[in-house]
mmCIF file of C-alpha atoms in Angstrom:
data_model
loop_
_atom_site.group_PDB
_atom_site.id
_atom_site.type_symbol
_atom_site.label_atom_id
_atom_site.label_comp_id
_atom_site.label_asym_id
_atom_site.label_seq_id
_atom_site.Cartn_x
_atom_site.Cartn_y
_atom_site.Cartn_z
ATOM 1 C CA MET A 115 122.804 119.265 7.152
ATOM 2 C CA ALA A 116 123.121 122.528 7.972
ATOM 3 C CA PHE A 117 122.087 123.791 11.547
ATOM 4 C CA SER A 118 122.089 128.395 12.460
ATOM 5 C CA GLN A 119 124.574 129.883 14.818
ATOM 6 C CA ASN A 120 123.665 131.857 17.921
ATOM 7 C CA HIS A 121 124.657 135.442 18.798
ATOM 8 C CA THR A 122 123.491 136.889 22.345
ATOM 9 C CA LEU A 123 123.985 140.633 21.883
ATOM 10 C CA PRO A 124 123.294 143.107 24.507
ATOM 11 C CA LEU A 125 121.037 145.959 23.129
ATOM 12 C CA TRP A 126 123.158 148.072 25.664
ATOM 13 C CA ASN A 127 126.462 148.514 27.223
ATOM 14 C CA GLY A 128 125.852 149.471 31.123
ATOM 15 C CA THR A 129 122.442 149.913 32.427
ATOM 16 C CA PRO A 130 119.900 150.714 29.851
ATOM 17 C CA PRO A 131 118.959 154.607 30.295
ATOM 18 C CA LEU A 132 115.881 155.039 33.074
ATOM 19 C CA GLN A 133 116.986 151.202 34.686
ATOM 20 C CA ASN A 134 117.329 151.703 38.123
ATOM 21 C CA GLU A 135 119.506 148.560 39.357
ATOM 22 C CA MET A 136 117.085 146.153 41.324
ATOM 23 C CA ASP A 137 118.015 142.794 43.741
ATOM 24 C CA LEU A 138 115.256 141.286 40.541
ATOM 25 C CA LYS A 139 116.275 137.984 40.151
ATOM 26 C CA GLU A 140 114.779 137.488 36.360
ATOM 27 C CA GLU A 141 111.537 134.350 36.190
ATOM 28 C CA VAL A 142 110.560 132.322 32.727
ATOM 29 C CA VAL A 143 108.023 131.647 33.403
ATOM 30 C CA SER A 144 105.520 129.323 30.537
ATOM 31 C CA GLU A 145 102.167 129.812 30.022
ATOM 32 C CA GLY A 146 101.758 128.514 26.213
ATOM 33 C CA ILE A 147 104.690 130.990 25.662
ATOM 34 C CA ILE A 148 107.369 131.540 27.724
ATOM 35 C CA ARG A 149 107.246 134.536 28.996
ATOM 36 C CA ILE A 150 110.252 136.934 30.912
ATOM 37 C CA ASN A 151 109.951 138.535 33.374
ATOM 38 C CA ASN A 152 112.288 141.213 36.157
ATOM 39 C CA VAL A 153 115.182 141.465 33.310
ATOM 40 C CA GLN A 154 117.704 143.172 33.963
ATOM 41 C CA ILE A 155 120.827 142.444 30.958
ATOM 42 C CA PRO A 156 118.554 143.043 28.422
ATOM 43 C CA THR A 157 119.243 141.127 24.793
ATOM 44 C CA ILE A 158 119.022 140.043 21.862
ATOM 45 C CA GLU A 159 119.344 136.381 19.869
ATOM 46 C CA VAL A 160 120.677 136.346 15.829
ATOM 47 C CA TYR A 161 119.691 133.480 14.782
ATOM 48 C CA LEU A 162 122.335 133.017 11.199
ATOM 49 C CA PRO A 163 121.857 130.125 9.906
ATOM 50 C CA ALA A 164 124.898 128.176 7.558
ATOM 51 C CA LYS A 165 126.174 130.190 4.612
ATOM 52 C CA GLN A 166 125.020 126.955 2.445
ATOM 53 C CA ILE A 167 122.382 127.349 2.719
ATOM 54 C CA SER A 168 122.183 131.630 3.981
ATOM 55 C CA THR A 169 120.011 134.597 1.770
ATOM 56 C CA GLY A 170 121.377 136.879 2.657
ATOM 57 C CA LYS A 171 117.098 138.270 4.619
ATOM 58 C CA ALA A 172 115.759 138.729 7.294
ATOM 59 C CA TRP A 173 113.402 138.352 9.558
ATOM 60 C CA SER A 174 112.368 140.258 13.386
ATOM 61 C CA PHE A 175 110.344 139.310 16.152
ATOM 62 C CA PHE A 176 109.015 142.731 19.128
ATOM 63 C CA PRO A 177 106.223 140.916 20.481
ATOM 64 C CA GLU A 178 104.177 143.707 23.048
ATOM 65 C CA GLU A 179 103.359 143.415 26.335
ATOM 66 C CA ASP A 180 99.851 143.325 25.359
ATOM 67 C CA MET A 181 99.053 140.893 22.689
ATOM 68 C CA GLU A 182 97.166 138.133 22.839
ATOM 69 C CA PHE A 183 97.113 135.181 20.742
#
């Protein structure tokens, strides 16, 4: 069985544009979906399949703040 490989990449080097540094702590809330508030260092997680099952195709999902399920 082949498993995916997880890679976490920063979206910016250093402080993101127009962001002021704050002492807020990142908060994870799970209410049916997982919501992460007060993100200070934005990242994206990339899940690559094992080479044995890789097709070379990808998809991405970027939910908007106002999305309702």
